Amino acid sequence: MPFPNIDPIAFAIGPLAVRWYALAYLFGTLLGAAYGYLLLANTRLWHKGEPPFKAQDIWDFAFWTMLAIVLGGRIGYVLFYNLPYYLANPIQVFNTLDGGMSFHGGMLGLMLAAIAFTRSKGGNWLSSLDLIGSVATIGLLLGRIANFVNSELYGAPTNLPWGVIFPTDPLGVPRHPSQLYEAALEGIVLFLVIRVATHVFYALRRPGLVAGIFGIGYALSRIAVEFVRLPDIQLGYLYGGWLTMGQVLSLPILVAGIGLVIYAMTRKQSGLR
């Protein structure tokens, strides 16, 4: 099917062009913070009725974590995906107009910022990671849709009826809309799984459990979609025509997620409300 006629620029104010990708970051943060506020305000969801910090602090938290996502995402891309190029052209590290963000780097920056912020408030840092796991799916959903609008990170050629001909594809052949696969799995499905975990099984009462569920769900989704998603052109496949950098970087997240679930489920609980 032909690519929808969507301009990657949402609107322009004079010479300033605002892209859908930037709006995805902005609204992902705002909607995530709004949902996070509701979770923090519902203290009965949390271990001992104590969220990692007060609900009114969510906007300060959102500001610092958004900066950490952008910084970590850029550093992660430079280090993991194209280091030789940036060593030869260091000034290009600051050029983000042509893309170049790593989810794994952004997630690491987000986690470090969340831990530092929560410790400054005297809260449980594992619970802050649970909060991130509960809201991050919103940003993932919007971010992957923005990838689709930008005609980037598309998949391998396919004969399936929903294959999309992307305008940026030099071959002009139908391809897997892998961005939408990830939006569905990492955004919608994982959000629903975690929502059931937090509001039916009260998973937030076991610090680290929701973060572990998120890690497992994201890693499995990313690893699966990578089989039909084209690797970054400068890296290609790392092994055997199938192993990608995205899969390699997702494996530690999977292991950490399993570890967090085991820790949370075996740790002795007391005083739950």
mmCIF file with all atom_site columns, C-alpha atoms in Angstrom, residues 3 12 15 37 39 59 62 79 107-108 111 114-115 126 155 172 182-183 196 198 217 235 260:
data_model
loop_
_atom_site.group_PDB
_atom_site.id
_atom_site.type_symbol
_atom_site.label_atom_id
_atom_site.label_alt_id
_atom_site.label_comp_id
_atom_site.label_asym_id
_atom_site.label_entity_id
_atom_site.label_seq_id
_atom_site.pdbx_PDB_ins_code
_atom_site.Cartn_x
_atom_site.Cartn_y
_atom_site.Cartn_z
_atom_site.occupancy
_atom_site.B_iso_or_equiv
_atom_site.pdbx_formal_charge
_atom_site.auth_seq_id
_atom_site.auth_comp_id
_atom_site.auth_asym_id
_atom_site.auth_atom_id
_atom_site.pdbx_PDB_model_num
ATOM 1  C CA . PHE A 1 3   ? 2.495  5.623  2.308  1.00 0.00 ? 3   PHE A CA 1
ATOM 2  C CA . ALA A 1 12  ? 5.801  25.978 11.046 1.00 0.00 ? 12  ALA A CA 1
ATOM 3  C CA . PRO A 1 15  ? 11.459 29.731 9.838  1.00 0.00 ? 15  PRO A CA 1
ATOM 4  C CA . TYR A 1 37  ? 0.288  11.915 38.804 1.00 0.00 ? 37  TYR A CA 1
ATOM 5  C CA . LEU A 1 39  ? -0.728 6.716  40.042 1.00 0.00 ? 39  LEU A CA 1
ATOM 6  C CA . TRP A 1 59  ? 6.202  17.913 36.951 1.00 0.00 ? 59  TRP A CA 1
ATOM 7  C CA . ALA A 1 62  ? 9.072  15.043 34.232 1.00 0.00 ? 62  ALA A CA 1
ATOM 8  C CA . LEU A 1 79  ? 28.292 5.225  21.341 1.00 0.00 ? 79  LEU A CA 1
ATOM 9  C CA . MET A 1 107 ? 16.130 4.589  29.020 1.00 0.00 ? 107 MET A CA 1
ATOM 10 C CA . LEU A 1 108 ? 19.447 4.454  30.872 1.00 0.00 ? 108 LEU A CA 1
ATOM 11 C CA . MET A 1 111 ? 16.589 5.511  35.041 1.00 0.00 ? 111 MET A CA 1
ATOM 12 C CA . ALA A 1 114 ? 14.665 8.885  38.283 1.00 0.00 ? 114 ALA A CA 1
ATOM 13 C CA . ILE A 1 115 ? 16.896 7.264  40.897 1.00 0.00 ? 115 ILE A CA 1
ATOM 14 C CA . LEU A 1 126 ? 12.823 0.824  42.987 1.00 0.00 ? 126 LEU A CA 1
ATOM 15 C CA . GLY A 1 155 ? 11.143 -3.151 7.986  1.00 0.00 ? 155 GLY A CA 1
ATOM 16 C CA . GLY A 1 172 ? 10.359 1.566  -3.537 1.00 0.00 ? 172 GLY A CA 1
ATOM 17 C CA . GLU A 1 182 ? 6.486  -1.785 17.927 1.00 0.00 ? 182 GLU A CA 1
ATOM 18 C CA . ALA A 1 183 ? 3.841  0.843  18.674 1.00 0.00 ? 183 ALA A CA 1
ATOM 19 C CA . VAL A 1 196 ? -3.794 -4.984 34.856 1.00 0.00 ? 196 VAL A CA 1
ATOM 20 C CA . THR A 1 198 ? -0.960 -2.389 38.862 1.00 0.00 ? 198 THR A CA 1
ATOM 21 C CA . GLY A 1 217 ? 7.815  -6.965 27.846 1.00 0.00 ? 217 GLY A CA 1
ATOM 22 C CA . LEU A 1 235 ? 26.029 -1.391 11.238 1.00 0.00 ? 235 LEU A CA 1
ATOM 23 C CA . LEU A 1 260 ? 13.720 -7.680 39.171 1.00 0.00 ? 260 LEU A CA 1
#
